[in-house]
XYZ file of C-alpha atoms in Angstrom:
518
model
C 92.057 10.256 -6.911
C 91.292 7.401 -4.470
C 91.389 3.779 -5.622
C 87.627 3.495 -5.049
C 86.841 6.569 -7.139
C 89.238 5.422 -9.860
C 87.536 2.004 -9.973
C 84.132 3.709 -10.313
C 85.386 5.901 -13.162
C 86.868 2.864 -14.925
C 83.609 0.909 -14.539
C 81.591 3.828 -15.907
C 83.949 4.259 -18.846
C 83.733 0.543 -19.694
C 79.953 0.635 -19.371
C 79.643 3.590 -21.715
C 81.968 1.957 -24.251
C 79.913 -1.265 -24.129
C 76.716 0.666 -24.752
C 78.337 2.469 -27.673
C 79.179 -0.913 -29.192
C 75.707 -2.285 -28.509
C 73.603 0.592 -29.799
C 75.547 2.693 -32.238
C 72.488 3.303 -34.417
C 69.728 3.636 -31.846
C 68.025 7.013 -31.558
C 69.113 8.579 -28.276
C 71.243 5.564 -27.378
C 74.004 7.440 -25.686
C 74.919 8.321 -22.141
C 74.353 12.066 -21.882
C 76.624 12.568 -18.873
C 76.643 16.344 -19.054
C 72.996 16.877 -20.003
C 70.356 17.665 -17.318
C 67.927 14.836 -16.550
C 64.680 14.685 -14.590
C 63.761 11.332 -13.036
C 60.128 11.200 -11.908
C 58.877 8.450 -9.570
C 55.108 8.154 -9.940
C 53.820 6.356 -6.867
C 56.622 7.722 -4.716
C 54.897 6.811 -1.437
C 54.447 3.128 -2.339
C 56.424 0.077 -1.259
C 58.207 -0.371 -4.591
C 59.430 3.210 -4.610
C 60.595 3.165 -1.004
C 62.173 -0.306 -1.024
C 63.663 -0.444 -4.516
C 63.573 2.701 -6.642
C 64.797 5.369 -4.228
C 67.558 3.125 -2.813
C 68.647 2.328 -6.383
C 68.719 6.004 -7.362
C 70.764 6.761 -4.262
C 73.307 4.002 -5.004
C 73.720 5.185 -8.591
C 74.094 8.802 -7.418
C 76.555 7.799 -4.689
C 78.748 5.886 -7.143
C 78.826 8.714 -9.680
C 77.033 6.663 -12.335
C 74.252 9.137 -13.111
C 74.482 12.233 -15.311
C 75.958 15.086 -13.292
C 72.818 17.228 -13.362
C 70.054 14.787 -12.457
C 67.061 15.931 -10.420
C 64.534 13.568 -8.815
C 60.806 14.158 -8.430
C 58.379 12.079 -6.400
C 54.692 12.258 -7.300
C 51.898 10.586 -5.313
C 48.517 11.192 -3.739
C 49.874 11.096 -0.181
C 49.943 14.361 1.732
C 53.610 14.701 2.745
C 56.816 16.528 1.891
C 60.305 15.463 0.865
C 61.412 15.212 4.523
C 58.661 12.692 5.228
C 59.517 10.749 2.067
C 63.167 10.638 3.085
C 62.174 9.234 6.455
C 60.091 6.492 4.847
C 62.937 5.468 2.539
C 65.867 5.749 4.942
C 65.943 2.211 6.355
C 66.327 0.806 2.848
C 69.112 3.131 1.682
C 72.119 1.377 3.322
C 74.010 4.577 4.037
C 77.489 4.363 5.573
C 78.723 7.025 7.997
C 81.385 8.074 5.502
C 78.689 8.779 2.906
C 76.643 11.251 4.940
C 77.661 14.345 2.926
C 76.909 12.639 -0.397
C 73.614 11.407 1.052
C 72.650 14.967 1.957
C 73.565 16.102 -1.554
C 71.319 13.391 -2.993
C 68.273 14.516 -1.019
C 68.877 18.150 -1.904
C 68.234 17.115 -5.497
C 64.898 15.509 -4.564
C 61.463 17.130 -4.652
C 57.942 15.929 -3.920
C 54.638 16.899 -5.541
C 51.261 15.791 -4.194
C 48.771 15.081 -6.958
C 46.079 12.838 -8.360
C 46.900 10.404 -11.146
C 43.771 11.303 -13.129
C 44.116 15.084 -12.808
C 45.822 16.759 -15.766
C 46.245 19.996 -13.785
C 48.385 18.184 -11.209
C 50.625 16.924 -14.013
C 50.862 20.464 -15.339
C 52.114 21.489 -11.886
C 54.656 18.657 -12.062
C 55.772 19.884 -15.473
C 56.160 23.425 -14.138
C 58.354 22.139 -11.282
C 60.613 20.344 -13.765
C 60.757 23.235 -16.228
C 61.829 25.610 -13.465
C 65.041 23.609 -12.998
C 65.781 22.667 -16.612
C 68.449 24.266 -18.754
C 69.031 24.386 -22.518
C 68.534 20.654 -23.199
C 66.959 18.257 -20.712
C 65.777 14.642 -20.766
C 62.977 13.106 -18.722
C 62.363 9.612 -17.343
C 59.032 8.616 -15.776
C 58.907 5.493 -13.617
C 55.378 4.115 -13.147
C 55.680 2.494 -9.699
C 51.906 2.189 -9.705
C 49.101 -0.383 -9.919
C 48.113 -1.132 -13.532
C 44.624 0.263 -12.889
C 45.977 3.829 -13.171
C 48.407 3.303 -16.079
C 46.025 4.657 -18.702
C 45.283 7.930 -16.898
C 48.907 8.479 -15.941
C 50.340 7.844 -19.406
C 47.755 10.148 -21.014
C 48.661 12.908 -18.560
C 52.388 12.434 -19.165
C 51.779 12.685 -22.899
C 49.563 15.768 -22.642
C 51.397 17.708 -19.946
C 54.888 16.389 -19.161
C 56.811 15.496 -22.314
C 60.267 17.014 -22.472
C 60.355 20.019 -24.751
C 64.156 20.112 -24.843
C 65.210 16.461 -25.031
C 63.884 12.902 -25.006
C 61.202 11.316 -22.793
C 61.252 7.668 -21.625
C 58.640 5.761 -19.628
C 59.376 2.755 -17.398
C 56.435 0.412 -16.827
C 56.384 -2.200 -14.061
C 54.723 -5.595 -14.325
C 52.064 -6.907 -14.293
C 51.481 -5.948 -17.925
C 47.837 -7.015 -17.856
C 46.178 -10.207 -16.561
C 45.869 -12.094 -19.829
C 46.341 -11.694 -23.573
C 43.307 -9.448 -24.074
C 43.980 -7.039 -21.197
C 47.680 -6.896 -22.033
C 46.869 -6.071 -25.651
C 44.520 -3.272 -24.569
C 47.331 -1.776 -22.474
C 49.904 -2.221 -25.241
C 47.625 -0.582 -27.805
C 46.992 2.309 -25.441
C 50.713 2.830 -24.810
C 51.458 2.589 -28.561
C 49.048 5.432 -29.277
C 50.977 7.689 -26.897
C 54.642 6.674 -27.205
C 56.958 4.983 -29.662
C 58.345 1.569 -28.739
C 61.782 3.179 -28.271
C 60.341 5.365 -25.506
C 58.822 2.451 -23.554
C 60.800 0.332 -21.062
C 58.793 -2.626 -19.707
C 60.886 -3.692 -16.759
C 61.339 -7.286 -15.605
C 63.985 -7.044 -12.906
C 65.133 -10.625 -13.521
C 66.661 -9.438 -16.785
C 68.997 -7.267 -14.713
C 70.409 -10.115 -12.630
C 74.067 -10.984 -13.157
C 73.649 -14.653 -14.045
C 70.658 -14.037 -16.313
C 72.678 -11.497 -18.270
C 75.556 -13.975 -18.292
C 73.520 -16.469 -20.336
C 74.305 -14.576 -23.548
C 78.056 -14.685 -22.966
C 77.996 -18.270 -21.720
C 76.137 -19.516 -24.781
C 77.603 -17.467 -27.598
C 81.065 -16.654 -26.273
C 82.226 -20.224 -25.625
C 82.872 -22.880 -28.251
C 82.727 -25.631 -25.636
C 78.937 -25.407 -25.148
C 77.600 -24.584 -28.624
C 77.943 -28.049 -30.259
C 75.959 -29.743 -27.454
C 73.251 -27.078 -26.984
C 70.510 -29.057 -28.722
C 68.063 -31.971 -28.560
C 70.731 -34.484 -29.557
C 72.588 -33.971 -26.272
C 70.243 -32.348 -23.747
C 67.607 -34.470 -21.973
C 65.691 -31.695 -20.204
C 66.019 -28.170 -18.868
C 64.642 -27.061 -15.523
C 64.208 -23.411 -14.522
C 63.291 -22.970 -10.859
C 62.294 -20.196 -8.488
C 61.769 -21.048 -4.809
C 60.975 -18.862 -1.806
C 61.104 -20.097 1.817
C 58.400 -17.672 2.995
C 54.700 -17.229 2.367
C 52.679 -14.171 1.414
C 53.684 -12.366 4.647
C 50.401 -10.518 5.003
C 50.220 -9.506 1.318
C 48.003 -12.404 0.324
C 45.168 -10.115 -0.746
C 47.386 -8.601 -3.440
C 48.907 -11.945 -4.410
C 45.473 -13.576 -4.645
C 44.572 -11.303 -7.556
C 47.412 -12.724 -9.645
C 48.717 -16.058 -8.378
C 52.145 -17.592 -8.844
C 51.842 -18.164 -12.617
C 51.262 -14.479 -13.374
C 53.624 -13.332 -10.627
C 56.667 -15.454 -11.542
C 56.257 -18.013 -14.331
C 54.764 -15.982 -17.174
C 57.440 -13.299 -16.888
C 60.625 -14.099 -14.925
C 60.933 -17.792 -15.800
C 59.772 -17.422 -19.380
C 62.294 -14.630 -19.949
C 65.080 -16.926 -18.735
C 63.773 -19.671 -21.024
C 64.059 -17.424 -24.075
C 67.700 -16.627 -23.295
C 68.500 -20.314 -22.808
C 66.708 -21.449 -25.957
C 67.083 -18.679 -28.548
C 69.299 -18.882 -31.610
C 72.428 -16.736 -31.918
C 71.387 -13.167 -32.783
C 72.918 -11.313 -35.733
C 74.610 -8.937 -33.273
C 74.371 -7.638 -29.718
C 71.975 -4.932 -30.853
C 68.905 -5.026 -28.564
C 66.408 -5.640 -31.351
C 68.497 -8.458 -32.837
C 68.430 -10.151 -29.428
C 64.728 -9.532 -28.857
C 63.919 -10.764 -32.368
C 65.414 -14.143 -31.495
C 63.541 -14.262 -28.183
C 60.263 -13.681 -30.007
C 61.083 -16.428 -32.535
C 61.493 -18.927 -29.691
C 58.198 -17.904 -28.081
C 56.374 -18.345 -31.390
C 57.519 -21.970 -31.460
C 55.866 -22.730 -28.092
C 52.281 -23.992 -28.037
C 49.945 -22.804 -25.259
C 50.462 -24.616 -21.957
C 48.091 -27.567 -21.417
C 46.525 -28.717 -18.154
C 48.105 -32.164 -18.410
C 51.517 -30.456 -18.290
C 50.757 -28.475 -15.120
C 50.852 -29.145 -11.376
C 49.298 -26.554 -9.050
C 49.808 -26.311 -5.301
C 48.791 -24.205 -2.317
C 50.679 -24.281 0.972
C 49.212 -25.186 4.340
C 50.691 -24.514 7.749
C 53.356 -26.747 9.275
C 52.208 -27.731 12.792
C 55.850 -28.213 13.801
C 56.970 -24.907 12.290
C 57.613 -21.583 13.970
C 56.080 -18.178 13.339
C 54.781 -17.789 9.789
C 55.520 -21.445 9.024
C 52.571 -22.480 11.210
C 50.196 -20.591 8.929
C 48.818 -21.712 5.615
C 47.907 -19.483 2.684
C 44.231 -19.446 3.690
C 45.187 -18.384 7.224
C 46.214 -14.989 5.832
C 43.280 -12.719 6.798
C 43.593 -10.829 3.504
C 42.984 -14.017 1.469
C 39.398 -15.196 0.733
C 38.504 -18.297 2.751
C 37.716 -20.391 -0.323
C 40.590 -19.202 -2.520
C 42.021 -21.718 -4.983
C 44.818 -19.399 -6.074
C 47.993 -21.473 -6.556
C 51.091 -20.563 -4.555
C 53.073 -23.242 -6.410
C 53.081 -24.095 -10.093
C 55.013 -26.418 -12.356
C 54.556 -26.227 -16.102
C 56.244 -28.142 -18.912
C 56.706 -26.245 -22.173
C 57.804 -27.676 -25.513
C 59.602 -25.738 -28.239
C 58.684 -27.046 -31.675
C 61.792 -26.200 -33.660
C 64.777 -28.072 -35.031
C 67.025 -27.378 -32.036
C 64.656 -28.242 -29.201
C 61.941 -30.589 -30.470
C 61.412 -33.261 -27.809
C 63.293 -31.465 -24.997
C 60.989 -30.569 -22.073
C 61.475 -27.134 -20.521
C 60.291 -27.475 -16.925
C 59.337 -24.230 -15.217
C 58.575 -24.404 -11.509
C 58.040 -21.750 -8.885
C 56.531 -21.534 -5.439
C 56.251 -19.888 -2.063
C 56.709 -21.413 1.403
C 59.184 -24.010 0.131
C 62.269 -25.543 1.727
C 64.840 -23.029 0.446
C 65.454 -19.786 -1.411
C 66.785 -20.478 -4.851
C 66.568 -19.455 -8.487
C 68.531 -21.506 -10.979
C 68.739 -22.976 -14.464
C 69.603 -26.671 -14.575
C 70.519 -28.111 -17.987
C 70.661 -31.894 -17.779
C 72.476 -33.830 -20.494
C 71.497 -37.266 -21.773
C 73.025 -40.477 -20.448
C 76.405 -41.486 -21.855
C 75.921 -43.775 -24.848
C 77.656 -47.161 -24.725
C 78.176 -47.097 -20.939
C 81.167 -49.252 -19.908
C 80.886 -48.468 -16.188
C 77.861 -50.663 -15.429
C 75.417 -47.868 -14.754
C 77.594 -45.879 -12.343
C 77.725 -42.578 -14.289
C 75.143 -39.960 -13.412
C 74.023 -37.362 -15.899
C 76.135 -34.281 -16.504
C 74.490 -30.984 -15.619
C 75.276 -27.355 -16.317
C 73.842 -25.247 -13.505
C 73.461 -21.482 -13.465
C 72.638 -20.247 -9.962
C 70.841 -16.927 -10.278
C 70.324 -16.398 -6.540
C 71.449 -16.545 -3.824
C 75.206 -16.838 -4.272
C 75.686 -16.385 -8.014
C 77.544 -19.343 -9.468
C 78.093 -21.438 -12.537
C 79.072 -25.071 -12.228
C 79.211 -28.237 -14.305
C 78.378 -31.521 -12.605
C 80.486 -34.364 -13.992
C 81.898 -37.797 -13.163
C 85.521 -38.371 -12.090
C 87.512 -41.262 -10.688
C 87.415 -41.345 -6.899
C 90.892 -40.420 -5.590
C 92.819 -43.378 -4.259
C 93.674 -46.959 -5.131
C 90.206 -48.049 -6.237
C 88.717 -47.523 -9.669
C 85.410 -46.172 -8.404
C 83.794 -42.971 -9.656
C 81.954 -40.105 -8.040
C 80.135 -36.894 -8.918
C 81.964 -33.597 -8.559
C 81.918 -30.188 -10.219
C 83.832 -27.581 -12.146
C 82.925 -24.596 -10.026
C 82.788 -20.876 -10.760
C 81.328 -19.310 -7.643
C 81.258 -15.549 -8.064
C 81.695 -14.872 -4.355
C 85.007 -16.728 -4.463
C 86.349 -15.961 -7.950
C 85.304 -12.297 -7.891
C 85.459 -11.602 -4.173
C 86.793 -8.066 -4.727
C 83.892 -7.009 -6.962
C 80.501 -5.809 -5.743
C 77.765 -7.040 -8.044
C 75.171 -4.346 -8.707
C 71.516 -4.803 -7.864
C 69.285 -5.708 -10.823
C 67.442 -2.392 -10.589
C 70.753 -0.515 -10.712
C 71.617 -2.077 -14.059
C 68.182 -1.558 -15.540
C 67.646 2.038 -14.451
C 71.106 2.931 -15.744
C 70.179 1.232 -19.031
C 67.187 3.570 -19.312
C 69.439 6.614 -18.895
C 71.647 5.197 -21.645
C 68.797 4.224 -23.966
C 69.646 0.517 -24.039
C 66.524 -1.661 -24.385
C 68.399 -4.957 -24.487
C 67.097 -6.076 -21.078
C 63.526 -4.808 -21.436
C 60.434 -6.537 -22.792
C 59.188 -5.570 -26.250
C 55.466 -5.443 -27.117
C 55.472 -8.475 -29.444
C 57.492 -10.449 -26.904
C 54.875 -9.679 -24.258
C 52.050 -10.674 -26.587
C 53.609 -14.073 -27.294
C 54.197 -14.711 -23.578
C 50.525 -14.098 -22.790
C 49.443 -16.282 -25.727
C 51.240 -19.224 -24.113
C 49.719 -18.797 -20.652
C 46.293 -17.204 -21.137
C 44.350 -20.418 -21.998
C 45.559 -22.253 -18.899
C 44.919 -19.238 -16.659
C 41.355 -18.924 -17.949
C 40.745 -22.654 -17.501
C 42.035 -22.609 -13.906
C 39.811 -19.677 -13.017
C 36.714 -20.697 -14.967
C 36.703 -24.226 -13.558
C 37.980 -23.116 -10.128
C 40.558 -25.911 -10.195
C 41.665 -26.796 -6.680
C 45.439 -26.842 -6.094
C 47.181 -29.698 -4.302
C 48.003 -28.924 -0.672
C 51.653 -28.970 0.379
C 53.224 -28.217 3.738
C 55.057 -24.984 4.498
C 58.796 -25.718 4.264
C 58.496 -28.749 1.996
C 59.700 -29.277 -1.593
C 56.156 -28.717 -2.824
C 53.555 -31.246 -4.014
C 54.838 -34.797 -4.557
C 52.964 -34.769 -7.856
C 55.374 -32.066 -9.067
C 58.358 -34.374 -8.550
C 56.507 -37.111 -10.431
C 55.878 -34.694 -13.309
C 59.573 -33.747 -13.412
C 60.687 -37.389 -13.531
C 58.157 -38.200 -16.259
C 59.697 -35.409 -18.351
C 63.156 -36.961 -18.520
C 64.765 -35.150 -15.595
C 66.637 -37.526 -13.286
C 67.452 -36.782 -9.664
C 69.627 -39.376 -7.948
C 70.023 -37.643 -4.598
C 73.675 -38.734 -4.450
C 75.191 -35.326 -5.186
C 75.291 -32.126 -3.138
C 76.939 -29.021 -4.514
C 79.112 -27.137 -2.015
C 79.885 -23.557 -2.880
C 83.598 -22.759 -2.844
C 82.749 -19.513 -1.043
C 81.634 -21.398 2.052
């Protein structure tokens, strides 16, 4: 056995053992390695399927992490065959020359069915295709890589025509889960009439990212942080998501949702719950999700005075896309007030966090690509250094370049008794240079095979998230509130920085973190 194969087997064994610990009493919560599985991609000809789902399935297959007898089915309205689908996916698959035989074996296990999403007969044909290749016991997974407008028809047809008769059935649903509280509740009620909560996997790919998953271990596996993780020691917490590019021709789609629905209401709020929740009774998925829901219930709906909205304009000195503003995208309405930048300040009214602002900010066409959590501690009491110390910060870099570092003050080396800011640095690219971190979708799809719902959104969790954001979304749209213009490649609106400073977050500008991997 090669070292690479042995490492894969060891990783799989550890993963299965961890899942056994996590979900010993969950129905179907086991990795059925030797049982046949059918994985159905609904919307197989779409961007999500071609850029994310099929590459992820290939990587899992290549690394031997899927059940031995897994068959893949693509279903879409497009008139094509599996050869055409393979061609559309190929540039995203990252296939090495040495993997060509395994790659061929992967595609031999793939099939494509053309059908309509509202036609039960087409789903009966899909069922017949799956049944023809099933054995004694078989499990089925359906991935809805589809627009929400067809969710109702598709889920009804799965229920009526495609449930596994010899094993379990699980359904993966992609965001957006509605546009507001009412529409989300309609969808949730519809899904609940068809499937149990244990069958439903609402996927937020940020919950599959290494550093997001690390928040649980960081908080509850280390004595050093627990005593200070509260309002007595922490001044403010900032959770950021920044992209250095605009809508890239997809403004028409983006304009239907805006940055709050696209990023803040889901990705950033999910991170907030992991940062702020109390210690769960165990690592059981429902114990964890119970605590996340408790935190959300302590948050009042976001108010307009706690929000800054922005929309990017072109940079006359920029190049290529940077010269174009959001409204220059031909797919965007000329008078659109859809925000491409948003900052919101949330407050958690409980004993641990009362008075600590949680600053969520996200935007497109900014000065860098970054997602991070920045926990800023209060000033040192009884300062004897005449105002020299800067605030300590614990920073979790989610992307790019996963890292964890603590910003702190030390004496400047040398004869003088000056001080300077430095860091305790855990950069994953340096510390774990021999380990390939899996893609978020790899983790989450494998979790579905195993029946682990730890990193998926539960119905009550979703309802609370929409409760927090729906009033502000309705107000923005009803009153057609104009966003502040900011230049492509900038930090965003100046008013956003003012809002951050007024919420007890200090930025001195005297410190620059340098990754140890550079």
